[in-house]
Structure formats: structure tokens, C-alpha cells
């Protein structure tokens, strides 16, 4: 937690122990900083107060580890490293990117094991196809026959957020009747680059479709720029004799779909012409944890999205970040959002450590669309 006035004027004199008495969402290192910052904070104070009233909704998860992963982490009684260590997942495979002491360098695709028993992870296709729209983690876990003590939602929030975004926009609005392919442009990937195996779950969520995902962002390593990855098999479990280790029919042969990923290094507005040179435009743009208000580079990207007339869904860590992003987008496009800010039921069920606000933050917490 940082002093809300840090960087606005004089140096901070200590830790931020003085919380705003009205909203309770920000804190200050001194009375002078709080007084000096009021001319700025008064514009957001009432809005943050409203958001603080809805905090309990953010921790509404069905998991047996919910309290440990939300309240205890927010109160610094627990941290991500200890959470993963208790489950013998710390610094292993896709899990190593879930805490600060994990690797920050993304290697080539290939180390995508769940490191969990087969009963606790989706290492094979579903027993039955998804028939009704999934609207919660509980419904997803029941469909995939996964117990509620399994932490796989910490990684699966990436493909489930894509699924929820598309279901919210409406498949019928993406003109998928023309082909059997769903084309997604996925902007600003970061830790997902070390967790690419989880995107195989898209073939279970969208049966009968070929799914093409173009991941574009400055964090794509140079050695991965232009890399094509075909996800024909689910990420394996830890059991040596599980059927997930043996060849099965390819996704295209049944009701499942193949998932192909292609990586591009750079900003979307710089790489768009390269991406669409040999492939059609996307059906949808997805920008997870976008931080639109924090990065000026979003301005030309938003202008491009408006120009190509494709629906774009954004997510962010908290409602306030989404509000600031929505203001930026409305200023650029001069149009209202096509989807107002709503809570994402498939947000990651673990609080972000060291948030800048007292409002708990979660990866992919809220979504909205232009």
C-alpha cells in the first residue's frame, strides 16, 4: 500500500497509516499529505465509497480455500508463495508465474503440466459437452467434475474470461455463421505467456469450432515473436498412468475444436497489418487487465479498434481502474460503452498482493466492452 499522495508533491514521511474517513479506500502518510491531496481525491471519493460497499461481492467464491486466498492475503496473513507451497505447486511449471519469486522470463511452450492429480485438473476432455451457458466457477467445476479444493481456477481464469466475454457479447453478434473458426486477438499478455497450456480449455468451452488466438504485446519475448503453437492435447496431470499421457483422437475428429496460438511482439496498432496480412480480421478483441488509463499507448490502439469496427472486451483488476479506462475510451471514441462495467464471475479467486487501494484487486475482476 502506498500513500495516495505519493508522487504529487513533497516526499512521504512514513507508511500510509491514515485512511480517508469517508471512502476508506485510500491512505496517507501524514495529515499534510491528506489535506494537500483532497483537491484531487474529492473527485473520486464518493465513487470509491460506493465501490467499497460492494467489496463483499468480490470474495464470493465457492472454493474451500476462498478465505485463505482472499481475506487472508488482503490482510497479509497469507501470501501467494505460502498458498502454493502448501499445495506443493510453488515454482513448478505454469504455477511459477503466480508469485514474485517465480521466473520472469517466459520460455518456449512445453512445460505446461498441471502438477496435480487427474481428479483435480482438466487433463482430458469433458465427460459431456457444455450445453447451458456457464455463469459461475461452481457451474464450471461441476461440469468438469473437479473438486472445490482444486486451485486450477487460479490459472483457468484466462480462458474462462474469454469464454464469459464472448457469451456476454453474444456469439450471434460475432458473425460466426460464416465459418467454423473463432478468431480472437488477445492484447497485452504477460504471465499467460508462461501458462499457454491453459488455453487448451477453449476447445472444451467452444465445441465444434476451430479457435485461433493471436497474442500481441510488448512482453512477448523476442525469441517467441511469430511462434505458432497448436494445442491439440490438454495439459497433463501428474499421474504417469493417466490416459492424458497417451495419444487420443485429435480435437478436430469429434465435437472438440483445435486451438492455435500465434505470438506477436509489439503494440497492437503497430502489428495489426502484419497479423491480418495473411488472415482475416478478428471476430473479437480481448484485452485482459488492460490498464487503459495507465498507458498512453492504448490511445492509438483504441482508435484502431474503432476503425476496424470490431467489438473489444477489456478487463481490469478493480472497478476503479475500469471506470478510469471507460472515461478514456469514451473520450477517444465519443461513444458509450457497448457493455457497461460488470463483475466477472470467472475472475481469479486470489487477491492481488500490495494493491494501491484498500479495495481488494483480482486478476480479470471486472469487464466492459466498446
Coordinates of C-alpha atoms in Angstrom, one line a residue:
X1 CA 0.0 0.0 0.0
X2 CA 1.3 3.4 -1.0
X3 CA 0.4 6.9 0.2
X4 CA -2.3 8.2 -2.2
X5 CA -0.4 11.5 -2.5
X6 CA 2.9 9.8 -3.4
X7 CA 4.5 11.5 -6.4
X8 CA 2.1 14.5 -6.3
X9 CA 4.4 16.8 -4.3
X10 CA 6.6 16.5 -1.3
X11 CA 8.2 13.3 -0.2
X12 CA 6.3 10.9 2.1
X13 CA 7.3 10.9 5.7
X14 CA 6.3 7.4 6.6
X15 CA 4.0 4.5 5.9
X16 CA 0.4 5.3 4.9
X17 CA -1.5 4.8 8.1
X18 CA -4.2 7.5 7.8
X19 CA -7.1 6.2 5.8
X20 CA -9.7 8.5 4.3
X21 CA -12.5 8.8 6.8
X22 CA -15.2 8.9 4.1
X23 CA -14.3 6.3 1.5
X24 CA -11.8 4.2 3.4
X25 CA -10.2 3.2 0.1
X26 CA -7.0 5.3 0.2
X27 CA -4.5 6.1 2.9
X28 CA -1.9 8.8 3.6
X29 CA 1.4 9.1 5.3
X30 CA 0.5 12.3 7.1
X31 CA -2.2 14.9 7.7
X32 CA -0.5 17.4 5.4
X33 CA -0.5 14.9 2.5
X34 CA -4.1 14.1 3.1
X35 CA -5.1 17.8 3.2
X36 CA -3.0 18.6 0.2
X37 CA -4.4 15.7 -1.8
X38 CA -8.1 16.5 -1.1
X39 CA -8.4 18.7 -4.2
X40 CA -7.7 15.6 -6.3
X41 CA -9.3 12.9 -4.1
X42 CA -12.6 14.7 -3.7
X43 CA -13.4 13.9 -7.3
X44 CA -13.2 10.2 -6.7
X45 CA -14.0 9.8 -3.0
X46 CA -17.8 9.3 -3.3
X47 CA -17.2 6.8 -6.2
X48 CA -14.7 4.9 -4.2
X49 CA -17.0 4.8 -1.2
X50 CA -19.7 3.2 -3.4
X51 CA -17.1 0.6 -4.6
X52 CA -16.1 -0.2 -1.0
X53 CA -19.7 -1.0 -0.2
X54 CA -19.6 -3.8 -2.8
X55 CA -16.3 -5.4 -1.6
X56 CA -18.1 -8.5 -0.2
X57 CA -19.2 -9.4 -3.7
X58 CA -15.6 -9.7 -4.8
X59 CA -14.9 -12.6 -2.4
X60 CA -18.0 -14.6 -3.3
X61 CA -16.2 -17.8 -4.4
X62 CA -17.3 -21.4 -3.8
X63 CA -13.9 -22.8 -3.1
X64 CA -12.7 -24.4 0.2
X65 CA -9.6 -22.1 0.0
X66 CA -11.6 -18.9 -0.5
X67 CA -10.9 -17.3 2.9
X68 CA -7.2 -18.2 2.6
X69 CA -6.8 -16.8 -0.9
X70 CA -8.9 -13.6 -0.5
X71 CA -9.2 -12.2 3.1
X72 CA -6.0 -13.6 4.5
X73 CA -3.9 -12.4 1.5
X74 CA -5.6 -9.0 1.6
X75 CA -4.7 -8.7 5.3
X76 CA -1.2 -10.0 4.8
X77 CA -1.8 -13.1 6.9
X78 CA -1.1 -15.3 3.9
X79 CA 0.8 -14.8 0.6
X80 CA 0.9 -16.4 -2.8
X81 CA 4.1 -18.2 -2.1
X82 CA 2.8 -19.9 1.0
X83 CA -0.5 -20.7 -0.6
X84 CA 1.3 -22.5 -3.5
X85 CA 3.8 -24.1 -1.2
X86 CA 1.1 -25.8 0.9
X87 CA -0.1 -27.4 -2.2
X88 CA 3.4 -28.4 -3.5
X89 CA 3.0 -26.1 -6.5
X90 CA 5.4 -23.4 -5.7
X91 CA 7.8 -22.6 -8.6
X92 CA 6.5 -25.5 -10.7
X93 CA 5.6 -25.3 -14.4
X94 CA 2.7 -22.9 -15.1
X95 CA 2.5 -22.1 -11.4
X96 CA 5.9 -20.4 -11.2
X97 CA 4.4 -17.2 -12.7
X98 CA 1.9 -16.8 -9.9
X99 CA 4.3 -15.3 -7.3
X100 CA 7.1 -12.8 -7.3
X101 CA 9.9 -15.3 -6.7
X102 CA 8.9 -17.2 -9.9
X103 CA 10.7 -16.8 -13.2
X104 CA 10.0 -13.6 -15.1
X105 CA 11.4 -15.0 -18.3
X106 CA 9.0 -16.9 -20.5
X107 CA 10.4 -19.9 -22.2
X108 CA 9.2 -21.8 -25.2
X109 CA 5.9 -23.7 -24.8
X110 CA 6.3 -27.2 -23.4
X111 CA 6.3 -27.0 -19.6
X112 CA 2.6 -26.9 -19.2
X113 CA 1.8 -29.8 -16.7
X114 CA -0.8 -29.1 -14.0
X115 CA 1.3 -30.9 -11.4
X116 CA -2.0 -32.1 -9.9
X117 CA -3.8 -35.5 -9.7
X118 CA -6.1 -36.2 -12.6
X119 CA -9.1 -35.8 -10.3
X120 CA -8.2 -32.2 -9.6
X121 CA -7.5 -30.8 -13.1
X122 CA -8.9 -30.8 -16.6
X123 CA -6.2 -33.0 -18.2
X124 CA -8.8 -34.6 -20.5
X125 CA -11.8 -33.6 -22.5
X126 CA -15.1 -33.1 -20.6
X127 CA -17.3 -36.2 -19.9
X128 CA -20.2 -34.3 -21.6
X129 CA -20.3 -31.2 -23.8
X130 CA -21.3 -27.9 -22.3
X131 CA -25.0 -27.4 -23.1
X132 CA -26.0 -24.4 -21.0
X133 CA -24.1 -21.2 -20.6
X134 CA -21.7 -21.4 -17.6
X135 CA -22.2 -18.5 -15.3
X136 CA -20.0 -19.3 -12.3
X137 CA -17.0 -21.2 -11.0
X138 CA -19.3 -23.6 -9.3
X139 CA -21.0 -24.5 -12.6
X140 CA -17.7 -24.9 -14.3
X141 CA -16.3 -27.2 -11.6
X142 CA -19.4 -29.3 -11.6
X143 CA -19.3 -29.6 -15.3
X144 CA -15.6 -30.6 -15.3
X145 CA -16.0 -32.9 -12.3
X146 CA -13.3 -31.0 -10.3
X147 CA -13.5 -30.8 -6.5
X148 CA -13.7 -27.3 -4.9
X149 CA -10.4 -27.7 -3.2
X150 CA -8.6 -27.7 -6.5
X151 CA -6.7 -24.4 -7.2
X152 CA -6.9 -24.8 -11.0
X153 CA -9.2 -21.7 -11.2
X154 CA -6.0 -19.6 -10.5
X155 CA -4.9 -20.5 -14.0
X156 CA -8.1 -21.1 -15.8
X157 CA -9.4 -17.6 -15.3
X158 CA -7.7 -16.7 -18.6
X159 CA -9.7 -19.0 -20.9
X160 CA -12.9 -18.7 -18.8
X161 CA -12.7 -14.9 -19.0
X162 CA -12.5 -15.2 -22.8
X163 CA -15.5 -17.6 -22.7
X164 CA -17.5 -15.2 -20.5
X165 CA -16.7 -12.2 -22.6
X166 CA -17.9 -13.9 -25.8
X167 CA -21.0 -15.3 -24.1
X168 CA -21.8 -11.8 -22.7
X169 CA -21.3 -10.1 -26.1
X170 CA -23.3 -12.9 -27.7
X171 CA -22.0 -15.4 -30.2
X172 CA -24.6 -14.4 -32.7
X173 CA -23.1 -10.9 -32.8
X174 CA -19.7 -12.2 -33.9
X175 CA -20.9 -13.5 -37.4
X176 CA -19.6 -17.0 -36.7
X177 CA -22.2 -18.4 -39.1
X178 CA -19.8 -17.6 -42.0
X179 CA -17.1 -20.1 -40.9
X180 CA -16.4 -22.7 -38.2
X181 CA -13.5 -20.6 -36.9
X182 CA -13.4 -18.2 -34.0
X183 CA -10.7 -15.6 -34.4
X184 CA -9.5 -13.8 -31.2
X185 CA -6.9 -11.0 -30.9
X186 CA -5.7 -11.1 -27.4
X187 CA -3.8 -8.0 -26.3
X188 CA -1.1 -7.4 -23.7
X189 CA -0.4 -11.0 -22.4
X190 CA 2.1 -11.2 -19.6
X191 CA 2.1 -14.1 -17.1
X192 CA -0.2 -16.0 -19.6
X193 CA 2.9 -16.4 -21.8
X194 CA 4.2 -19.0 -19.2
X195 CA 0.7 -20.6 -18.9
X196 CA -0.2 -21.1 -22.6
X197 CA -1.4 -24.7 -21.9
X198 CA -4.5 -23.4 -20.1
X199 CA -5.9 -22.1 -23.4
X200 CA -6.5 -25.7 -24.5
X201 CA -9.6 -25.5 -22.4
X202 CA -11.1 -23.3 -25.1
X203 CA -11.7 -26.4 -27.2
X204 CA -14.0 -27.8 -24.4
X205 CA -15.8 -24.4 -24.0
X206 CA -16.4 -23.9 -27.7
X207 CA -17.0 -27.4 -29.1
X208 CA -17.1 -27.7 -32.9
X209 CA -15.1 -24.6 -33.5
X210 CA -11.5 -24.1 -34.6
X211 CA -10.1 -21.3 -32.4
X212 CA -7.4 -19.0 -33.5
X213 CA -5.8 -16.8 -30.8
X214 CA -3.3 -14.1 -31.8
X215 CA -1.5 -12.9 -28.6
X216 CA 0.0 -9.5 -29.1
X217 CA 2.0 -7.4 -26.7
X218 CA 5.4 -5.9 -25.8
X219 CA 6.0 -8.6 -23.2
X220 CA 6.2 -11.3 -25.8
X221 CA 9.9 -12.3 -25.8
X222 CA 11.8 -11.7 -29.0
X223 CA 12.5 -15.4 -29.4
X224 CA 8.8 -16.1 -29.3
X225 CA 7.8 -13.4 -31.9
X226 CA 5.9 -15.1 -34.7
X227 CA 5.8 -18.5 -32.9
X228 CA 2.9 -20.8 -33.8
X229 CA 1.6 -23.2 -31.2
X230 CA -1.1 -25.9 -31.8
X231 CA -2.9 -27.0 -28.7
X232 CA -4.2 -30.4 -29.7
X233 CA -4.0 -32.0 -26.2
X234 CA -4.9 -30.9 -22.8
X235 CA -2.2 -30.1 -20.2
X236 CA -1.3 -33.3 -18.5
X237 CA -1.8 -34.2 -14.8
X238 CA 1.0 -35.6 -12.6
X239 CA -0.1 -39.2 -12.8
X240 CA 2.2 -41.3 -15.0
X241 CA -0.5 -43.8 -15.9
X242 CA -3.3 -41.4 -16.7
X243 CA -4.9 -41.6 -20.1
X244 CA -3.9 -38.0 -20.7
X245 CA -0.4 -39.3 -21.4
X246 CA -1.5 -41.5 -24.3
X247 CA -2.4 -40.4 -27.8
X248 CA -6.1 -39.9 -28.4
X249 CA -8.2 -38.8 -31.3
X250 CA -7.4 -35.2 -32.4
X251 CA -9.9 -32.5 -31.3
X252 CA -11.0 -32.0 -34.9
X253 CA -12.2 -35.5 -35.2
X254 CA -15.0 -35.2 -32.7
X255 CA -17.0 -32.4 -31.1
X256 CA -14.0 -30.7 -29.7
X257 CA -12.1 -27.9 -31.5
X258 CA -8.4 -27.4 -32.1
X259 CA -6.8 -24.3 -30.6
X260 CA -4.0 -22.5 -32.4
X261 CA -1.9 -19.7 -30.8
X262 CA 0.4 -17.2 -32.6
X263 CA 2.5 -14.7 -30.8
X264 CA 3.4 -11.2 -31.9
X265 CA 5.8 -8.9 -30.1
X266 CA 4.9 -5.2 -30.0
X267 CA 1.9 -2.9 -29.7
X268 CA -1.3 -3.9 -31.4
X269 CA -1.6 -0.8 -33.6
X270 CA 2.0 -1.4 -34.8
X271 CA 1.5 -5.1 -35.6
X272 CA -2.1 -5.2 -36.8
X273 CA -1.2 -5.1 -40.5
X274 CA 1.3 -8.0 -40.0
X275 CA -1.3 -10.0 -38.2
X276 CA -4.0 -9.6 -40.8
X277 CA -1.7 -9.8 -43.8
X278 CA -2.5 -13.5 -44.4
X279 CA -5.5 -14.0 -42.1
X280 CA -9.0 -12.3 -41.8
X281 CA -9.8 -9.7 -39.2
X282 CA -10.7 -10.9 -35.7
X283 CA -14.2 -11.6 -34.5
X284 CA -13.4 -10.1 -31.2
X285 CA -10.5 -8.4 -29.4
X286 CA -9.8 -9.3 -25.7
X287 CA -7.6 -7.1 -23.5
X288 CA -7.2 -8.7 -20.1
X289 CA -6.1 -6.5 -17.1
X290 CA -5.6 -3.7 -19.7
X291 CA -4.8 -0.7 -17.6
X292 CA -6.1 1.6 -20.3
X293 CA -5.8 4.8 -18.2
X294 CA -2.3 4.0 -17.1
X295 CA -0.7 3.6 -20.5
X296 CA -0.8 6.3 -23.3
X297 CA 0.0 3.6 -25.9
X298 CA -3.6 2.5 -25.6
X299 CA -4.9 5.6 -27.4
X300 CA -3.8 4.6 -31.0
X301 CA -4.9 1.0 -30.3
X302 CA -8.4 2.1 -29.3
X303 CA -8.6 4.3 -32.4
X304 CA -7.6 1.3 -34.5
X305 CA -10.3 -0.9 -32.8
X306 CA -12.9 1.7 -33.5
X307 CA -11.7 2.0 -37.2
X308 CA -11.9 -1.8 -37.8
X309 CA -15.3 -1.9 -36.2
X310 CA -14.7 -5.0 -34.1
X311 CA -16.1 -5.5 -30.6
X312 CA -13.4 -5.3 -27.9
X313 CA -13.8 -6.6 -24.3
X314 CA -11.5 -5.2 -21.6
X315 CA -10.9 -6.4 -18.1
X316 CA -9.1 -4.9 -15.1
X317 CA -8.1 -5.6 -11.5
X318 CA -10.7 -3.4 -9.9
X319 CA -13.8 -1.3 -10.6
X320 CA -12.0 2.0 -10.3
X321 CA -9.4 1.0 -13.0
X322 CA -12.3 0.1 -15.3
X323 CA -14.0 3.4 -14.6
X324 CA -10.9 5.4 -15.5
X325 CA -10.4 3.2 -18.6
X326 CA -14.1 3.7 -19.7
X327 CA -13.6 7.5 -19.3
X328 CA -10.6 7.4 -21.6
X329 CA -12.4 5.2 -24.2
X330 CA -15.4 7.4 -24.2
X331 CA -13.2 10.5 -24.8
X332 CA -11.4 8.8 -27.7
X333 CA -14.4 7.2 -29.4
X334 CA -17.1 9.7 -28.3
X335 CA -19.4 6.8 -27.9
X336 CA -20.9 5.0 -24.8
X337 CA -19.6 1.5 -23.9
X338 CA -21.4 -1.3 -25.6
X339 CA -21.1 -3.3 -22.4
X340 CA -21.1 -1.4 -19.0
X341 CA -18.7 -2.3 -16.3
X342 CA -19.8 -5.6 -14.7
X343 CA -18.2 -8.1 -12.3
X344 CA -16.6 -11.1 -14.0
X345 CA -17.8 -14.3 -12.4
X346 CA -14.6 -16.0 -13.7
X347 CA -12.1 -13.6 -12.1
X348 CA -9.1 -15.2 -10.5
X349 CA -10.0 -16.3 -7.0
X350 CA -6.9 -14.9 -5.3
X351 CA -6.4 -11.3 -4.2
X352 CA -3.5 -9.3 -5.7
X353 CA -0.8 -8.5 -3.2
X354 CA 0.2 -4.9 -2.5
X355 CA -2.7 -3.2 -4.1
X356 CA -2.6 0.6 -4.3
X357 CA -6.1 0.8 -2.8
X358 CA -7.8 -0.9 0.2
X359 CA -10.3 -2.2 -2.3
X360 CA -9.2 -5.9 -3.0
X361 CA -8.0 -6.4 -6.5
X362 CA -8.3 -9.6 -8.6
X363 CA -7.0 -10.5 -12.0
X364 CA -9.7 -10.1 -14.6
X365 CA -12.0 -8.8 -11.9
X366 CA -14.4 -6.6 -13.9
X367 CA -15.1 -6.5 -17.7
X368 CA -16.6 -3.9 -20.1
X369 CA -16.7 -3.5 -23.8
X370 CA -16.5 -0.9 -26.6

